[in-house]
PDB file of C-alpha atoms in Angstrom:
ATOM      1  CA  UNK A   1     246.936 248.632 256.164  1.00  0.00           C
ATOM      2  CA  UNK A   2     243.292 247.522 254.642  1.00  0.00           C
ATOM      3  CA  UNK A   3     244.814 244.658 253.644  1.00  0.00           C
ATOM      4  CA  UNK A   4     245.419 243.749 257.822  1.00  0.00           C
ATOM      5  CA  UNK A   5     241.732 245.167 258.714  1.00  0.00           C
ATOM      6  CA  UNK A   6     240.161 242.928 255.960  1.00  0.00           C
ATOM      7  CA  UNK A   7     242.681 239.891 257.368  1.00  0.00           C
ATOM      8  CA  UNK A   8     241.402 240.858 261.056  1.00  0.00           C
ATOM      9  CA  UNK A   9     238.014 240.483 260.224  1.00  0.00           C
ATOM     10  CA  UNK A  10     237.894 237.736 258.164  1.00  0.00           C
ATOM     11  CA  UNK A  11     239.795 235.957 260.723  1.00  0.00           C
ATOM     12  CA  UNK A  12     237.044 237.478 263.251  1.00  0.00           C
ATOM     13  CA  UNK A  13     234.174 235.815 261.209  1.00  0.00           C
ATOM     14  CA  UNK A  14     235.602 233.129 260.220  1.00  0.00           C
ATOM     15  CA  UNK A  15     236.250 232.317 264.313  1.00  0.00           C
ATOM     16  CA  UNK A  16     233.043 233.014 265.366  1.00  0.00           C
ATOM     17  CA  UNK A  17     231.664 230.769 262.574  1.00  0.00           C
ATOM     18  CA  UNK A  18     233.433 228.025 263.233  1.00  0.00           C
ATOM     19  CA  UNK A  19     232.659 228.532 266.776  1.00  0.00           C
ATOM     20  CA  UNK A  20     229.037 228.567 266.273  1.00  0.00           C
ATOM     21  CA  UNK A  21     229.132 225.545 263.599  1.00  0.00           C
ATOM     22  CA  UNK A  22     231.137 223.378 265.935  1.00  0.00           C
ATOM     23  CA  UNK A  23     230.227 224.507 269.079  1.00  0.00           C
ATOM     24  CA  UNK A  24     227.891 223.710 271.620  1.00  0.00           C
ATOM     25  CA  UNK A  25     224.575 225.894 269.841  1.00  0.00           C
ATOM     26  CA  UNK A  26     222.510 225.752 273.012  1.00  0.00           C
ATOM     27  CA  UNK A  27     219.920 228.063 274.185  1.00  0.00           C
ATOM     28  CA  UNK A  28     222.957 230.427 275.999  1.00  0.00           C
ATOM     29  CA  UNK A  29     224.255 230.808 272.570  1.00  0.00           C
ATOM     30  CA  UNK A  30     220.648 231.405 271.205  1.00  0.00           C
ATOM     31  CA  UNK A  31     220.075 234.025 273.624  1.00  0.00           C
ATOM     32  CA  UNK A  32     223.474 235.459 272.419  1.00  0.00           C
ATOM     33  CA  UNK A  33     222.718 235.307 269.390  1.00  0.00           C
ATOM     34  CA  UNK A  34     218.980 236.274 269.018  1.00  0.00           C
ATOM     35  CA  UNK A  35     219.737 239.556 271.510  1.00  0.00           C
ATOM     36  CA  UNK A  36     222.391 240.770 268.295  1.00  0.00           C
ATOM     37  CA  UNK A  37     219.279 240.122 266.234  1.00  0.00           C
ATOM     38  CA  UNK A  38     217.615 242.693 268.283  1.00  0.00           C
ATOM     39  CA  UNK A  39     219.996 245.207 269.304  1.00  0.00           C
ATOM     40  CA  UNK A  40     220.997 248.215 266.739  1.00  0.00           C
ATOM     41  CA  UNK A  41     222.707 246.354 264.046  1.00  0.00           C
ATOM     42  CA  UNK A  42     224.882 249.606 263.128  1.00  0.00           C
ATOM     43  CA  UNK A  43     226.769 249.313 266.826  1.00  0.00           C
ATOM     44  CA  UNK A  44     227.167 245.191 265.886  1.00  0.00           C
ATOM     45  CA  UNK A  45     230.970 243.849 265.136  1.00  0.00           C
ATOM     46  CA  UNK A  46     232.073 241.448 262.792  1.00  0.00           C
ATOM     47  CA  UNK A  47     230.907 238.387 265.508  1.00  0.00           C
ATOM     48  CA  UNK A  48     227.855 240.425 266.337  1.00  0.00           C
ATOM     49  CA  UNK A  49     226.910 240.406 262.645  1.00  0.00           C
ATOM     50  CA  UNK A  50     227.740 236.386 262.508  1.00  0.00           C
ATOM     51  CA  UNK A  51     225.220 235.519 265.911  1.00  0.00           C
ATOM     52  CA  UNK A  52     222.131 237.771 263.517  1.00  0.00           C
ATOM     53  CA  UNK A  53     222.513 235.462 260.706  1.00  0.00           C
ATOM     54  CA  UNK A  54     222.800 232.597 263.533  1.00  0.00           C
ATOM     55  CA  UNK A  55     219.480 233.641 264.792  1.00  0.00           C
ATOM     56  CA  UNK A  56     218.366 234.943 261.907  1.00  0.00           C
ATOM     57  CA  UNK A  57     218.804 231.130 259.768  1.00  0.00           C
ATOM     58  CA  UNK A  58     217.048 229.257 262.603  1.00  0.00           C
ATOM     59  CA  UNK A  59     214.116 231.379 262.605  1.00  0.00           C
ATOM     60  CA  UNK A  60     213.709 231.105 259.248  1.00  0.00           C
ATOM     61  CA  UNK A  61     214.294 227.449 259.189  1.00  0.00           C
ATOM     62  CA  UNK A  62     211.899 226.341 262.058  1.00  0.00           C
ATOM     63  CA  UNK A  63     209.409 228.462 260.464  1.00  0.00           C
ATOM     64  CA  UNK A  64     209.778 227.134 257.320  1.00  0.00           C
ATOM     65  CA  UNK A  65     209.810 223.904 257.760  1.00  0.00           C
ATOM     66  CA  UNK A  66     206.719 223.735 260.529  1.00  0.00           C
ATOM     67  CA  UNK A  67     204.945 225.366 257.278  1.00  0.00           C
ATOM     68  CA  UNK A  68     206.091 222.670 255.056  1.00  0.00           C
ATOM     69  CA  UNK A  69     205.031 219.944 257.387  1.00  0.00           C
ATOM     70  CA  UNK A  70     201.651 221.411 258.080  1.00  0.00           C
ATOM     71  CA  UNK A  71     201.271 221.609 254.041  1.00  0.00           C
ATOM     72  CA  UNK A  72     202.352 217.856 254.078  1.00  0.00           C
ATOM     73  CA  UNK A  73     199.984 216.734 256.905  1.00  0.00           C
ATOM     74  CA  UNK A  74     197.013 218.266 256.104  1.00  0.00           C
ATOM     75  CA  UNK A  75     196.240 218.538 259.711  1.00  0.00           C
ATOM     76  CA  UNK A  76     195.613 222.148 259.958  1.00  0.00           C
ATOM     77  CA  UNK A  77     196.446 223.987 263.087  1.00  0.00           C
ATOM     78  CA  UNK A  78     194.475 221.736 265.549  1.00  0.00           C
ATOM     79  CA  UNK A  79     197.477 219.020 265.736  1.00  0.00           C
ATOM     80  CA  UNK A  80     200.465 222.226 265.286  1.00  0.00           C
ATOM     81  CA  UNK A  81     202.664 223.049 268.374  1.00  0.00           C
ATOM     82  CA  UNK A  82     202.328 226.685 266.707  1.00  0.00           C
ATOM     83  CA  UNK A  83     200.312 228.726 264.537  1.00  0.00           C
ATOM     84  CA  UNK A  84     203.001 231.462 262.548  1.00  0.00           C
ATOM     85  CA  UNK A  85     201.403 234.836 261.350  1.00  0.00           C
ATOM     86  CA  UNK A  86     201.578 234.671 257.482  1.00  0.00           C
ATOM     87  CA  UNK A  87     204.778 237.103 257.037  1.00  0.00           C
ATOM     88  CA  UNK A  88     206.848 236.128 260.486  1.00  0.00           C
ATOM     89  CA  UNK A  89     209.760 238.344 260.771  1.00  0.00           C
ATOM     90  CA  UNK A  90     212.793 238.261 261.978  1.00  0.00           C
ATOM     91  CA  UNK A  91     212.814 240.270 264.381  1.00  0.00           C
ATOM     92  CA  UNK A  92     209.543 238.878 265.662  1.00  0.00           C
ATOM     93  CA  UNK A  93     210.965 236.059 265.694  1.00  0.00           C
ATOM     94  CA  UNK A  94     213.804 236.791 267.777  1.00  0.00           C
ATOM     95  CA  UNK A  95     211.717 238.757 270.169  1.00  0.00           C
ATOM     96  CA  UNK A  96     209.980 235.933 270.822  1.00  0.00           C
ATOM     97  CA  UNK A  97     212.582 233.574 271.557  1.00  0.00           C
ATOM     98  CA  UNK A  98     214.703 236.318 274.052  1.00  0.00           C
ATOM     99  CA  UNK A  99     211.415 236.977 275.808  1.00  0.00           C
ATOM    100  CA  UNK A 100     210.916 232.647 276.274  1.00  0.00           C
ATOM    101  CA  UNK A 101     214.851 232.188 277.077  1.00  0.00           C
ATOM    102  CA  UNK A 102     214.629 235.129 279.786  1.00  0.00           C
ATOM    103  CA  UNK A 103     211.581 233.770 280.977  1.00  0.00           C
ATOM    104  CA  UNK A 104     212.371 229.659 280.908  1.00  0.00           C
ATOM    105  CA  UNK A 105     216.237 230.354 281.960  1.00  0.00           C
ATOM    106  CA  UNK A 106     216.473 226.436 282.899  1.00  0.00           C
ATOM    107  CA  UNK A 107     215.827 225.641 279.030  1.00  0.00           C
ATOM    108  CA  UNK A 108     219.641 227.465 278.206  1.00  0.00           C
ATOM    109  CA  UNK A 109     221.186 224.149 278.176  1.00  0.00           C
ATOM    110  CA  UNK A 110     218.676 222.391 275.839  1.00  0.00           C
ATOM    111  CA  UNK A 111     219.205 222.469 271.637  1.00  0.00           C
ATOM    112  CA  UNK A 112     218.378 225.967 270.026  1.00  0.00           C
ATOM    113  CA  UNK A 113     216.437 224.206 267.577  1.00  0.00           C
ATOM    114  CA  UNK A 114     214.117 222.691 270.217  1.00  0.00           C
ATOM    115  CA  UNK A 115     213.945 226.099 271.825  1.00  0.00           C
ATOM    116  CA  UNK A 116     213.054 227.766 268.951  1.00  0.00           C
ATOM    117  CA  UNK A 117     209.884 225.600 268.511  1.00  0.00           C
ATOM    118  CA  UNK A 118     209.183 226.306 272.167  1.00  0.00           C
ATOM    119  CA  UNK A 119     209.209 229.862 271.982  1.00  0.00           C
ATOM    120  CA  UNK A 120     207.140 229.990 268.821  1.00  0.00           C
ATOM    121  CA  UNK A 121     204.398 227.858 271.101  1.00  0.00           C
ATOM    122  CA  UNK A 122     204.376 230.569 273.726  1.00  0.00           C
ATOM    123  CA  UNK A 123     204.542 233.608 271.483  1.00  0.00           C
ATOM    124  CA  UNK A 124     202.000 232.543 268.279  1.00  0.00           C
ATOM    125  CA  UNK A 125     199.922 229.582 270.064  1.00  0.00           C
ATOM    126  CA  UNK A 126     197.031 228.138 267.621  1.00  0.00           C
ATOM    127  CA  UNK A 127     193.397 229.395 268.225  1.00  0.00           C
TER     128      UNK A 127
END
């Protein structure tokens, strides 16, 4: 019997992760994915879990690397698309991309990546 669960939701994950790795990863699945991020991650399934670490990885990527390439550039923040609080999180992070999604809702088809860059411009503009 816990042999099947553990077969079940392997199976579970390993659908939704191939789903999301060869899939279209637009800003519908973004908004999927970033609401998990935000919703009580107790009540979350095994997919539920996989969209989190979907929204979770591009957050931290996008931010990461926009603070690499202002390192590299030198330009300070008066050339950046976005100015990032020192310690970002996650959930920031995702709070900031539902809010743009829900507000831009003609964006949903465009690259997550792309959209995560947008919403960081709207929610942490440079001063």
């Amino acid at each position: 019997m816990i042999a099947r669960a553990l077969l079940a939701l392997s199976l579970s994950v390993c659908t939704t992760a191939a789903a999301l790795a060869y899939g279209d990863l637009d800003g519908s699945h973004l908004l999927q994915a970033c609401n998990s991020a935000l919703a009580d991650w107790k009540t979350l399934d095994a997919d539920g879990h996989v969209l989190v670490g979907y929204c979770a990885g591009l957050i931290h990527g996008v931010a990461g690397a926009h603070r690499r390439a202002q390192a590299a550039s030198g330009d300070g923040p008066a050339k950046a698309p976005f100015c990032l609080p020192d310690s970002i999180t996650i959930h920031e992070g995702a709070r900031a991309v539902v809010t743009y999604l829900n507000e831009h809702p003609e964006r949903l088809h465009d690259e997550a990546t792309d959209l995560v860059m947008a919403a960081f411009g709207g929610a942490f503009p440079c001063k």
